[in-house]
Amino acid sequence: MQHTSAEPIAIVGLGCRFLGSSNTPSKLWDLICEKGDILKRIPADRFNAESYFHEDGERQGLMNVKHAYTLDEDIREFDAAFFKTNAREAEAMDPQQRILLETVYEALESGGLSIGDMQGSDTCVYVGSMTGDYHEMLMRDSQDMPKYMANGMARSILSNRISYFFDWHGPSMTIDTACSSSLVAVHEAVQALRMGTSKVACAAGANLILGPEMMISESKLHMLSPTGRSRMWDASADGYARGEGFGAVILKTLSQAIADKDNIHCIIRETGVNSDGRTNGITLPSSESQTTLIRQTYARAGLDWNRDKCRYFEAHGTGTPAGDPIEARAIHDAFFPSKTADGGDVMYVGSVKTVVGHLEGCAGIAGLIKASEAVRRGVIPPNMLFERLNPGITPYCKNLKVPQQPIPWPETKDGAPRRASVNSFGFGGTNAHAIIESYNAGSVKPAVQKPESIIPNPLLLCNLNQHAQVHAVHYAGLSCLGSLDPSAGCLVHTGRA
């Protein structure tokens, strides 16, 4: 079968909310490189984890975990007036909808995209989501259901609310393939751009932990780590740690992004999705299907799996005793099938889950954001929670290495881009893969050039209430002081501040 290379997709905007105040990709990168340990007990304002705890996770109605990677921010806060939502409707809105609106807004802002210019456009929205804890909370008291519960709770509204607020007219879908949901959302967004359905695409993921029900059910299946740690490929790995997070990427075809003079963060060279089919159990992964997906995705990109292999691989890496060796074998078989492979041909493997936990419906985009920062900066990121290799993975690690410290990216040949791969798997068998590359702007003039001397720019405010204006000025001031970036005024034309 002949494969042709499709046009690369440019990431022109990114937004995220993760634990550890990682509310920008650069702050997430700092957290990863500092190897900060931010695990904490499940806060009491979510639910009383202690009352549901028992060391035996199979006890009826109980769970064997007390910890999770929950967001630092108060998830009850929401500027309803700014998002043109009345108070009663905002009260019924799943907090995932609220924070997702903010995250998408920040992704647009990071790319300097004009919200006014995009209004009425064919922009499409694909959101990955796995849980609906707020719905389960409100259903506990059927006598006190809010008026707007139907559109506040429906998962379809996660994507539809974004299209509604920004007045975007392209496809708008919420996708649930469990833990691969958000990377499948990226795949669908890529396809929409290549087919010409939309000129701009938004792909996002969301995950909040508001109740014990999911943890109780996952404890019964021995999926969760009793110690609350996702120890990817480590001998002491005992399951995954749940985490909260939101991520959004704004995408265009590369030619469109260049024509629009966008700031191109990095390139999505290709994406792919497949299924495990029938295995020994619906939750048991297939290394053969994972290997096939990697090979097929590289082939569609016009890349040779041997000559053009990535140097960094962002693994699904949940830290489960069954899943980790299967994924290690799949990566090994995809790139190093020969027993005589050169041991000096190293591929580094890591997972963002060791830092922020397993974000489930947002896990794929979290890995994508981490990989995009790595190729952009030219640094192999370190992995946390790794002391001794799982013996079941040893046969596949002649060429695969888990980095312990930040490593300069190996020099590429003949001006080739830095390349990374991203895996994301759903526990029902839906696998997603993406190939990420650095972008060499060459002669493309950057959107904002820093002057040699710092000249203050004016900060203009529009369409915000008085309280929000004060908060925006404070936040922008802190951001500029922290980065020594004099270009705060460049945010003016996005329509916020």
GROMACS .gro file of C-alpha atoms in nm:
model
  497
    1MET     CA    1   0.000   0.000   0.000
    2GLN     CA    2   0.132   0.342  -0.095
    3HIS     CA    3   0.116   0.612   0.174
    4THR     CA    4   0.130   0.984   0.104
    5SER     CA    5   0.232   1.251   0.348
    6ALA     CA    6  -0.058   1.476   0.455
    7GLU     CA    7  -0.006   1.841   0.542
    8PRO     CA    8   0.132   1.899   0.893
    9ILE     CA    9  -0.084   2.076   1.148
   10ALA     CA   10   0.042   2.377   1.341
   11ILE     CA   11  -0.029   2.430   1.710
   12VAL     CA   12  -0.083   2.806   1.732
   13GLY     CA   13  -0.229   2.833   2.082
   14LEU     CA   14  -0.218   2.634   2.407
   15GLY     CA   15  -0.391   2.659   2.743
   16CYS     CA   16  -0.384   2.436   3.049
   17ARG     CA   17  -0.479   2.402   3.414
   18PHE     CA   18  -0.288   2.143   3.616
   19LEU     CA   19  -0.197   2.096   3.980
   20GLY     CA   20   0.098   2.292   4.115
   21SER     CA   21  -0.033   2.620   3.969
   22SER     CA   22   0.068   2.491   3.626
   23ASN     CA   23  -0.176   2.713   3.440
   24THR     CA   24   0.049   2.766   3.137
   25PRO     CA   25   0.259   2.519   2.936
   26SER     CA   26   0.579   2.692   3.054
   27LYS     CA   27   0.479   2.650   3.419
   28LEU     CA   28   0.403   2.285   3.355
   29TRP     CA   29   0.750   2.253   3.203
   30ASP     CA   30   0.907   2.414   3.510
   31LEU     CA   31   0.722   2.170   3.734
   32ILE     CA   32   0.840   1.874   3.525
   33CYS     CA   33   1.204   1.983   3.524
   34GLU     CA   34   1.203   2.068   3.894
   35LYS     CA   35   1.054   1.722   3.961
   36GLY     CA   36   0.819   1.874   4.216
   37ASP     CA   37   0.620   1.632   4.431
   38ILE     CA   38   0.270   1.783   4.444
   39LEU     CA   39   0.059   1.485   4.546
   40LYS     CA   40  -0.187   1.569   4.823
   41ARG     CA   41  -0.474   1.422   5.018
   42ILE     CA   42  -0.813   1.452   4.855
   43PRO     CA   43  -0.945   1.783   4.994
   44ALA     CA   44  -1.250   1.782   5.218
   45ASP     CA   45  -1.436   2.023   4.989
   46ARG     CA   46  -1.454   1.743   4.728
   47PHE     CA   47  -1.567   1.462   4.958
   48ASN     CA   48  -1.467   1.294   5.282
   49ALA     CA   49  -1.213   1.046   5.147
   50GLU     CA   50  -1.134   0.913   5.492
   51SER     CA   51  -1.490   0.787   5.540
   52TYR     CA   52  -1.470   0.588   5.215
   53PHE     CA   53  -1.124   0.443   5.276
   54HIS     CA   54  -1.031   0.083   5.344
   55GLU     CA   55  -0.705  -0.091   5.266
   56ASP     CA   56  -0.899  -0.366   5.092
   57GLY     CA   57  -1.022  -0.198   4.775
   58GLU     CA   58  -1.272  -0.477   4.712
   59ARG     CA   59  -1.477  -0.387   5.019
   60GLN     CA   60  -1.827  -0.291   4.903
   61GLY     CA   61  -1.872   0.085   4.869
   62LEU     CA   62  -1.514   0.166   4.971
   63MET     CA   63  -1.187   0.264   4.803
   64ASN     CA   64  -0.821   0.200   4.883
   65VAL     CA   65  -0.685   0.551   4.811
   66LYS     CA   66  -0.675   0.881   5.001
   67HIS     CA   67  -0.464   1.089   4.763
   68ALA     CA   68  -0.509   1.252   4.423
   69TYR     CA   69  -0.358   1.528   4.209
   70THR     CA   70  -0.639   1.783   4.257
   71LEU     CA   71  -0.623   2.141   4.132
   72ASP     CA   72  -0.508   2.416   4.367
   73GLU     CA   73  -0.766   2.669   4.250
   74ASP     CA   74  -1.116   2.703   4.394
   75ILE     CA   75  -1.323   2.532   4.126
   76ARG     CA   76  -1.639   2.706   4.250
   77GLU     CA   77  -1.519   3.044   4.121
   78PHE     CA   78  -1.649   3.150   3.780
   79ASP     CA   79  -1.693   3.489   3.613
   80ALA     CA   80  -2.045   3.422   3.487
   81ALA     CA   81  -2.095   3.778   3.361
   82PHE     CA   82  -1.782   3.764   3.147
   83PHE     CA   83  -1.901   3.442   2.983
   84LYS     CA   84  -2.251   3.589   2.940
   85THR     CA   85  -2.417   3.330   3.163
   86ASN     CA   86  -2.690   3.413   3.414
   87ALA     CA   87  -2.631   3.317   3.776
   88ARG     CA   88  -2.888   3.037   3.789
   89GLU     CA   89  -2.753   2.870   3.477
   90ALA     CA   90  -2.393   2.907   3.598
   91GLU     CA   91  -2.491   2.739   3.926
   92ALA     CA   92  -2.611   2.432   3.735
   93MET     CA   93  -2.308   2.418   3.504
   94ASP     CA   94  -2.063   2.133   3.557
   95PRO     CA   95  -1.739   2.300   3.678
   96GLN     CA   96  -1.571   2.114   3.391
   97GLN     CA   97  -1.769   2.337   3.152
   98ARG     CA   98  -1.668   2.652   3.337
   99ILE     CA   99  -1.296   2.580   3.360
  100LEU     CA  100  -1.290   2.450   3.003
  101LEU     CA  101  -1.429   2.783   2.878
  102GLU     CA  102  -1.150   2.963   3.063
  103THR     CA  103  -0.883   2.726   2.933
  104VAL     CA  104  -0.993   2.762   2.570
  105TYR     CA  105  -1.001   3.140   2.613
  106GLU     CA  106  -0.645   3.132   2.744
  107ALA     CA  107  -0.536   2.909   2.455
  108LEU     CA  108  -0.670   3.164   2.207
  109GLU     CA  109  -0.506   3.444   2.400
  110SER     CA  110  -0.170   3.264   2.404
  111GLY     CA  111  -0.178   3.253   2.025
  112GLY     CA  112  -0.279   3.618   1.991
  113LEU     CA  113  -0.595   3.513   1.807
  114SER     CA  114  -0.874   3.768   1.777
  115ILE     CA  115  -1.195   3.637   1.927
  116GLY     CA  116  -1.396   3.896   1.739
  117ASP     CA  117  -1.247   3.797   1.403
  118MET     CA  118  -1.324   3.430   1.471
  119GLN     CA  119  -1.688   3.494   1.561
  120GLY     CA  120  -1.921   3.327   1.312
  121SER     CA  121  -1.636   3.120   1.164
  122ASP     CA  122  -1.637   2.749   1.082
  123THR     CA  123  -1.405   2.672   1.376
  124CYS     CA  124  -1.461   2.319   1.506
  125VAL     CA  125  -1.444   2.192   1.864
  126TYR     CA  126  -1.357   1.843   1.987
  127VAL     CA  127  -1.345   1.779   2.363
  128GLY     CA  128  -1.228   1.462   2.538
  129SER     CA  129  -1.403   1.374   2.863
  130MET     CA  130  -1.443   1.061   3.075
  131THR     CA  131  -1.618   1.158   3.398
  132GLY     CA  132  -1.931   1.347   3.505
  133ASP     CA  133  -1.904   1.368   3.883
  134TYR     CA  134  -2.110   1.688   3.912
  135HIS     CA  135  -2.407   1.514   3.753
  136GLU     CA  136  -2.379   1.229   4.001
  137MET     CA  137  -2.363   1.478   4.290
  138LEU     CA  138  -2.682   1.656   4.189
  139MET     CA  139  -2.865   1.332   4.119
  140ARG     CA  140  -2.829   1.231   4.485
  141ASP     CA  141  -3.108   1.475   4.574
  142SER     CA  142  -3.381   1.456   4.313
  143GLN     CA  143  -3.593   1.707   4.508
  144ASP     CA  144  -3.340   1.985   4.469
  145MET     CA  145  -3.235   1.963   4.105
  146PRO     CA  146  -3.157   2.306   3.955
  147LYS     CA  147  -3.366   2.439   3.668
  148TYR     CA  148  -3.083   2.429   3.414
  149MET     CA  149  -2.949   2.088   3.516
  150ALA     CA  150  -3.010   1.928   3.174
  151ASN     CA  151  -2.780   2.158   2.978
  152GLY     CA  152  -2.553   2.209   3.276
  153MET     CA  153  -2.476   1.838   3.313
  154ALA     CA  154  -2.482   1.687   2.963
  155ARG     CA  155  -2.134   1.590   2.842
  156SER     CA  156  -2.227   1.700   2.491
  157ILE     CA  157  -2.243   2.055   2.625
  158LEU     CA  158  -1.872   2.047   2.716
  159SER     CA  159  -1.795   2.105   2.349
  160ASN     CA  160  -2.122   2.276   2.256
  161ARG     CA  161  -2.081   2.542   2.525
  162ILE     CA  162  -1.749   2.646   2.372
  163SER     CA  163  -1.900   2.673   2.024
  164TYR     CA  164  -2.195   2.866   2.166
  165PHE     CA  165  -1.994   3.122   2.361
  166PHE     CA  166  -1.743   3.194   2.084
  167ASP     CA  167  -2.009   3.165   1.811
  168TRP     CA  168  -1.823   2.898   1.616
  169HIS     CA  169  -2.016   2.709   1.350
  170GLY     CA  170  -1.799   2.406   1.274
  171PRO     CA  171  -1.848   2.053   1.411
  172SER     CA  172  -1.879   2.044   1.791
  173MET     CA  173  -1.840   1.705   1.961
  174THR     CA  174  -1.758   1.556   2.299
  175ILE     CA  175  -1.563   1.230   2.277
  176ASP     CA  176  -1.543   0.958   2.542
  177THR     CA  177  -1.293   0.679   2.476
  178ALA     CA  178  -1.193   0.685   2.844
  179CYS     CA  179  -0.828   0.777   2.901
  180SER     CA  180  -0.750   0.833   2.531
  181SER     CA  181  -1.042   1.076   2.484
  182SER     CA  182  -0.847   1.400   2.447
  183LEU     CA  183  -0.585   1.264   2.205
  184VAL     CA  184  -0.868   1.115   1.998
  185ALA     CA  185  -1.017   1.466   2.006
  186VAL     CA  186  -0.689   1.600   1.865
  187HIS     CA  187  -0.702   1.334   1.592
  188GLU     CA  188  -1.055   1.436   1.493
  189ALA     CA  189  -0.955   1.802   1.487
  190VAL     CA  190  -0.661   1.720   1.259
  191GLN     CA  191  -0.892   1.534   1.021
  192ALA     CA  192  -1.140   1.823   1.011
  193LEU     CA  193  -0.864   2.065   0.913
  194ARG     CA  194  -0.723   1.840   0.643
  195MET     CA  195  -1.066   1.776   0.492
  196GLY     CA  196  -1.132   2.149   0.476
  197THR     CA  197  -1.427   2.129   0.714
  198SER     CA  198  -1.276   2.408   0.925
  199LYS     CA  199  -0.989   2.656   0.898
  200VAL     CA  200  -0.931   2.656   1.273
  201ALA     CA  201  -0.981   2.372   1.520
  202CYS     CA  202  -0.993   2.355   1.897
  203ALA     CA  203  -0.915   2.025   2.072
  204ALA     CA  204  -0.943   1.999   2.448
  205GLY     CA  205  -0.970   1.768   2.746
  206ALA     CA  206  -1.125   1.799   3.092
  207ASN     CA  207  -1.118   1.606   3.419
  208LEU     CA  208  -1.238   1.682   3.772
  209ILE     CA  209  -1.273   1.458   4.077
  210LEU     CA  210  -1.583   1.559   4.274
  211GLY     CA  211  -1.709   1.233   4.420
  212PRO     CA  212  -1.594   0.888   4.532
  213GLU     CA  213  -1.793   0.675   4.287
  214MET     CA  214  -1.526   0.641   4.017
  215MET     CA  215  -1.255   0.567   4.272
  216ILE     CA  216  -1.471   0.300   4.436
  217SER     CA  217  -1.532   0.125   4.104
  218GLU     CA  218  -1.166   0.150   3.998
  219SER     CA  219  -1.048   0.020   4.336
  220LYS     CA  220  -1.251  -0.296   4.277
  221LEU     CA  221  -1.064  -0.348   3.948
  222HIS     CA  222  -0.724  -0.292   4.116
  223MET     CA  223  -0.654  -0.001   3.879
  224LEU     CA  224  -0.553   0.259   4.138
  225SER     CA  225  -0.229   0.296   4.330
  226PRO     CA  226  -0.285   0.263   4.707
  227THR     CA  227   0.018   0.489   4.754
  228GLY     CA  228  -0.125   0.752   4.519
  229ARG     CA  229   0.168   0.741   4.276
  230SER     CA  230   0.188   0.669   3.904
  231ARG     CA  231   0.531   0.503   3.895
  232MET     CA  232   0.583   0.450   3.523
  233TRP     CA  233   0.799   0.143   3.449
  234ASP     CA  234   0.922   0.125   3.809
  235ALA     CA  235   0.950  -0.207   3.991
  236SER     CA  236   0.728  -0.073   4.270
  237ALA     CA  237   0.447   0.039   4.035
  238ASP     CA  238   0.111  -0.056   4.186
  239GLY     CA  239  -0.149   0.126   3.977
  240TYR     CA  240  -0.225   0.479   3.872
  241ALA     CA  241  -0.298   0.796   4.068
  242ARG     CA  242  -0.598   1.002   3.957
  243GLY     CA  243  -0.549   1.367   3.874
  244GLU     CA  244  -0.742   1.673   3.764
  245GLY     CA  245  -0.660   1.887   3.466
  246PHE     CA  246  -0.769   2.082   3.162
  247GLY     CA  247  -0.588   2.136   2.835
  248ALA     CA  248  -0.668   2.299   2.502
  249VAL     CA  249  -0.481   2.343   2.175
  250ILE     CA  250  -0.573   2.569   1.884
  251LEU     CA  251  -0.481   2.416   1.549
  252LYS     CA  252  -0.447   2.523   1.186
  253THR     CA  253  -0.294   2.362   0.880
  254LEU     CA  254   0.069   2.469   0.851
  255SER     CA  255   0.006   2.662   0.529
  256GLN     CA  256  -0.285   2.850   0.690
  257ALA     CA  257  -0.081   2.932   1.000
  258ILE     CA  258   0.206   3.066   0.788
  259ALA     CA  259  -0.034   3.270   0.575
  260ASP     CA  260  -0.192   3.415   0.890
  261LYS     CA  261   0.153   3.492   1.036
  262ASP     CA  262   0.071   3.296   1.349
  263ASN     CA  263   0.322   3.212   1.618
  264ILE     CA  264   0.373   2.839   1.556
  265HIS     CA  265   0.449   2.654   1.879
  266CYS     CA  266   0.524   2.321   1.711
  267ILE     CA  267   0.390   2.081   1.448
  268ILE     CA  268   0.161   1.780   1.466
  269ARG     CA  269   0.306   1.572   1.185
  270GLU     CA  270   0.046   1.295   1.203
  271THR     CA  271  -0.209   1.129   1.430
  272GLY     CA  272  -0.370   0.787   1.436
  273VAL     CA  273  -0.637   0.588   1.620
  274ASN     CA  274  -0.712   0.214   1.635
  275SER     CA  275  -0.865  -0.047   1.865
  276ASP     CA  276  -0.729  -0.354   2.043
  277GLY     CA  277  -1.023  -0.565   1.929
  278ARG     CA  278  -1.068  -0.886   2.125
  279THR     CA  279  -0.806  -0.947   2.394
  280ASN     CA  280  -0.811  -1.166   2.704
  281GLY     CA  281  -1.033  -0.902   2.865
  282ILE     CA  282  -1.182  -0.573   2.751
  283THR     CA  283  -0.954  -0.378   2.986
  284LEU     CA  284  -0.639  -0.570   2.887
  285PRO     CA  285  -0.428  -0.388   2.623
  286SER     CA  286  -0.268  -0.539   2.314
  287SER     CA  287   0.099  -0.470   2.240
  288GLU     CA  288   0.044  -0.583   1.880
  289SER     CA  289  -0.228  -0.322   1.823
  290GLN     CA  290  -0.015  -0.053   1.984
  291THR     CA  291   0.284  -0.142   1.766
  292THR     CA  292   0.065  -0.145   1.456
  293LEU     CA  293  -0.072   0.200   1.538
  294ILE     CA  294   0.275   0.350   1.583
  295ARG     CA  295   0.400   0.201   1.255
  296GLN     CA  296   0.089   0.305   1.061
  297THR     CA  297   0.102   0.661   1.193
  298TYR     CA  298   0.468   0.696   1.092
  299ALA     CA  299   0.392   0.549   0.749
  300ARG     CA  300   0.106   0.794   0.687
  301ALA     CA  301   0.341   1.077   0.779
  302GLY     CA  302   0.587   0.957   0.515
  303LEU     CA  303   0.838   0.869   0.787
  304ASP     CA  304   1.052   0.559   0.811
  305TRP     CA  305   1.016   0.396   1.155
  306ASN     CA  306   1.387   0.316   1.161
  307ARG     CA  307   1.554   0.615   0.997
  308ASP     CA  308   1.306   0.878   1.123
  309LYS     CA  309   1.229   0.746   1.470
  310CYS     CA  310   1.162   0.993   1.750
  311ARG     CA  311   1.418   1.063   2.022
  312TYR     CA  312   1.160   1.116   2.294
  313PHE     CA  313   0.849   0.906   2.350
  314GLU     CA  314   0.574   1.034   2.580
  315ALA     CA  315   0.425   0.705   2.693
  316HIS     CA  316   0.078   0.639   2.826
  317GLY     CA  317   0.277   0.513   3.127
  318THR     CA  318   0.008   0.467   3.390
  319GLY     CA  319   0.223   0.267   3.630
  320THR     CA  320   0.008  -0.046   3.619
  321PRO     CA  321   0.182  -0.385   3.649
  322ALA     CA  322  -0.005  -0.522   3.346
  323GLY     CA  323  -0.008  -0.217   3.118
  324ASP     CA  324   0.350  -0.091   3.150
  325PRO     CA  325   0.531  -0.402   3.016
  326ILE     CA  326   0.283  -0.427   2.728
  327GLU     CA  327   0.345  -0.067   2.621
  328ALA     CA  328   0.723  -0.107   2.661
  329ARG     CA  329   0.712  -0.410   2.434
  330ALA     CA  330   0.499  -0.221   2.179
  331ILE     CA  331   0.741   0.072   2.162
  332HIS     CA  332   1.039  -0.164   2.139
  333ASP     CA  333   0.880  -0.373   1.863
  334ALA     CA  334   0.779  -0.063   1.666
  335PHE     CA  335   1.128   0.087   1.652
  336PHE     CA  336   1.380  -0.180   1.754
  337PRO     CA  337   1.245  -0.517   1.632
  338SER     CA  338   1.589  -0.661   1.559
  339LYS     CA  339   1.778  -0.830   1.841
  340THR     CA  340   2.094  -0.687   1.689
  341ALA     CA  341   1.976  -0.326   1.720
  342ASP     CA  342   2.256  -0.084   1.808
  343GLY     CA  343   2.245  -0.023   2.184
  344GLY     CA  344   2.374   0.330   2.129
  345ASP     CA  345   2.057   0.420   1.938
  346VAL     CA  346   1.874   0.555   2.244
  347MET     CA  347   1.509   0.655   2.268
  348TYR     CA  348   1.407   0.829   2.589
  349VAL     CA  349   1.068   0.742   2.738
  350GLY     CA  350   0.869   0.927   3.004
  351SER     CA  351   0.518   1.012   3.117
  352VAL     CA  352   0.361   1.331   3.250
  353LYS     CA  353   0.152   1.111   3.481
  354THR     CA  354   0.447   1.078   3.718
  355VAL     CA  355   0.421   1.454   3.782
  356VAL     CA  356   0.049   1.548   3.764
  357GLY     CA  357  -0.116   1.208   3.790
  358HIS     CA  358  -0.341   1.033   3.540
  359LEU     CA  359  -0.581   1.296   3.408
  360GLU     CA  360  -0.806   1.040   3.238
  361GLY     CA  361  -1.017   1.239   2.989
  362CYS     CA  362  -0.742   1.504   2.971
  363ALA     CA  363  -0.444   1.266   2.981
  364GLY     CA  364  -0.368   1.267   2.608
  365ILE     CA  365  -0.355   1.645   2.575
  366ALA     CA  366  -0.141   1.670   2.889
  367GLY     CA  367   0.112   1.439   2.722
  368LEU     CA  368   0.085   1.636   2.398
  369ILE     CA  369   0.157   1.966   2.576
  370LYS     CA  370   0.457   1.815   2.754
  371ALA     CA  371   0.595   1.673   2.427
  372SER     CA  372   0.537   2.002   2.245
  373GLU     CA  373   0.737   2.190   2.508
  374ALA     CA  374   1.017   1.932   2.484
  375VAL     CA  375   1.061   1.961   2.105
  376ARG     CA  376   1.025   2.339   2.116
  377ARG     CA  377   1.288   2.380   2.388
  378GLY     CA  378   1.521   2.106   2.264
  379VAL     CA  379   1.535   1.930   2.601
  380ILE     CA  380   1.450   1.572   2.696
  381PRO     CA  381   1.237   1.609   3.013
  382PRO     CA  382   1.313   1.409   3.327
  383ASN     CA  383   1.080   1.146   3.470
  384MET     CA  384   0.975   1.127   3.833
  385LEU     CA  385   0.914   0.833   4.066
  386PHE     CA  386   1.167   0.603   3.901
  387GLU     CA  387   1.419   0.406   4.107
  388ARG     CA  388   1.445   0.053   3.972
  389LEU     CA  389   1.325  -0.085   3.638
  390ASN     CA  390   1.031  -0.324   3.640
  391PRO     CA  391   1.189  -0.666   3.563
  392GLY     CA  392   0.909  -0.734   3.316
  393ILE     CA  393   1.030  -0.438   3.108
  394THR     CA  394   1.401  -0.524   3.114
  395PRO     CA  395   1.394  -0.725   2.785
  396TYR     CA  396   1.277  -0.414   2.597
  397CYS     CA  397   1.518  -0.160   2.743
  398LYS     CA  398   1.837  -0.210   2.544
  399ASN     CA  399   1.746   0.105   2.353
  400LEU     CA  400   1.468   0.254   2.568
  401LYS     CA  401   1.586   0.471   2.858
  402VAL     CA  402   1.398   0.656   3.133
  403PRO     CA  403   1.566   0.997   3.182
  404GLN     CA  404   1.634   1.104   3.540
  405GLN     CA  405   1.747   1.459   3.466
  406PRO     CA  406   1.687   1.710   3.183
  407ILE     CA  407   1.903   1.611   2.884
  408PRO     CA  408   1.994   1.829   2.583
  409TRP     CA  409   1.815   1.697   2.276
  410PRO     CA  410   2.045   1.478   2.064
  411GLU     CA  411   2.166   1.659   1.755
  412THR     CA  412   1.951   1.593   1.449
  413LYS     CA  413   2.095   1.521   1.106
  414ASP     CA  414   2.070   1.744   0.800
  415GLY     CA  415   1.848   2.001   0.970
  416ALA     CA  416   1.577   1.748   1.054
  417PRO     CA  417   1.324   1.860   1.316
  418ARG     CA  418   1.322   1.734   1.671
  419ARG     CA  419   1.059   1.462   1.687
  420ALA     CA  420   0.853   1.311   1.970
  421SER     CA  421   0.575   1.054   1.985
  422VAL     CA  422   0.275   1.053   2.220
  423ASN     CA  423   0.069   0.751   2.325
  424SER     CA  424  -0.274   0.754   2.487
  425PHE     CA  425  -0.487   0.446   2.554
  426GLY     CA  426  -0.845   0.397   2.666
  427PHE     CA  427  -0.920   0.111   2.903
  428GLY     CA  428  -1.179  -0.020   2.658
  429GLY     CA  429  -0.918  -0.062   2.385
  430THR     CA  430  -0.917   0.268   2.190
  431ASN     CA  431  -0.556   0.368   2.123
  432ALA     CA  432  -0.435   0.706   1.997
  433HIS     CA  433  -0.092   0.817   1.877
  434ALA     CA  434   0.052   1.151   1.767
  435ILE     CA  435   0.385   1.255   1.615
  436ILE     CA  436   0.507   1.599   1.726
  437GLU     CA  437   0.787   1.798   1.561
  438SER     CA  438   0.972   2.121   1.625
  439TYR     CA  439   0.912   2.404   1.381
  440ASN     CA  440   1.194   2.608   1.232
  441ALA     CA  441   1.045   2.944   1.152
  442GLY     CA  442   1.329   3.024   0.912
  443SER     CA  443   1.238   3.341   0.736
  444VAL     CA  444   0.896   3.366   0.901
  445LYS     CA  445   0.897   3.679   1.115
  446PRO     CA  446   0.784   3.615   1.474
  447ALA     CA  447   0.464   3.786   1.583
  448VAL     CA  448   0.633   3.972   1.867
  449GLN     CA  449   1.000   4.066   1.881
  450LYS     CA  450   1.150   4.177   2.210
  451PRO     CA  451   1.328   4.512   2.181
  452GLU     CA  452   1.683   4.549   2.306
  453SER     CA  453   1.569   4.789   2.576
  454ILE     CA  454   1.254   4.743   2.778
  455ILE     CA  455   0.993   4.997   2.671
  456PRO     CA  456   0.663   4.976   2.861
  457ASN     CA  457   0.360   4.900   2.647
  458PRO     CA  458   0.011   5.022   2.732
  459LEU     CA  459  -0.229   4.769   2.881
  460LEU     CA  460  -0.581   4.818   2.747
  461LEU     CA  461  -0.890   4.668   2.907
  462CYS     CA  462  -1.219   4.595   2.740
  463ASN     CA  463  -1.544   4.409   2.804
  464LEU     CA  464  -1.468   4.333   3.171
  465ASN     CA  465  -1.651   4.435   3.486
  466GLN     CA  466  -1.468   4.648   3.742
  467HIS     CA  467  -1.365   4.359   3.967
  468ALA     CA  468  -1.237   4.157   3.672
  469GLN     CA  469  -1.044   4.460   3.542
  470VAL     CA  470  -0.855   4.493   3.869
  471HIS     CA  471  -0.778   4.119   3.869
  472ALA     CA  472  -0.661   4.131   3.506
  473VAL     CA  473  -0.426   4.424   3.572
  474HIS     CA  474  -0.283   4.248   3.878
  475TYR     CA  475  -0.234   3.919   3.690
  476ALA     CA  476  -0.080   4.083   3.383
  477GLY     CA  477   0.155   4.284   3.602
  478LEU     CA  478   0.276   3.978   3.787
  479SER     CA  479   0.321   3.790   3.461
  480CYS     CA  480   0.533   4.066   3.311
  481LEU     CA  481   0.745   4.104   3.623
  482GLY     CA  482   0.799   3.730   3.639
  483SER     CA  483   0.904   3.696   3.276
  484LEU     CA  484   1.060   4.041   3.221
  485ASP     CA  485   0.845   4.052   2.911
  486PRO     CA  486   0.763   4.408   2.802
  487SER     CA  487   0.507   4.291   2.547
  488ALA     CA  488   0.197   4.267   2.765
  489GLY     CA  489   0.032   4.515   2.533
  490CYS     CA  490   0.034   4.255   2.256
  491LEU     CA  491  -0.271   4.095   2.422
  492VAL     CA  492  -0.487   4.396   2.338
  493HIS     CA  493  -0.627   4.275   2.008
  494THR     CA  494  -0.740   3.938   2.147
  495GLY     CA  495  -1.030   4.121   2.306
  496ARG     CA  496  -0.944   4.057   2.671
  497ALA     CA  497  -0.663   4.265   2.815
   0.00000   0.00000   0.00000
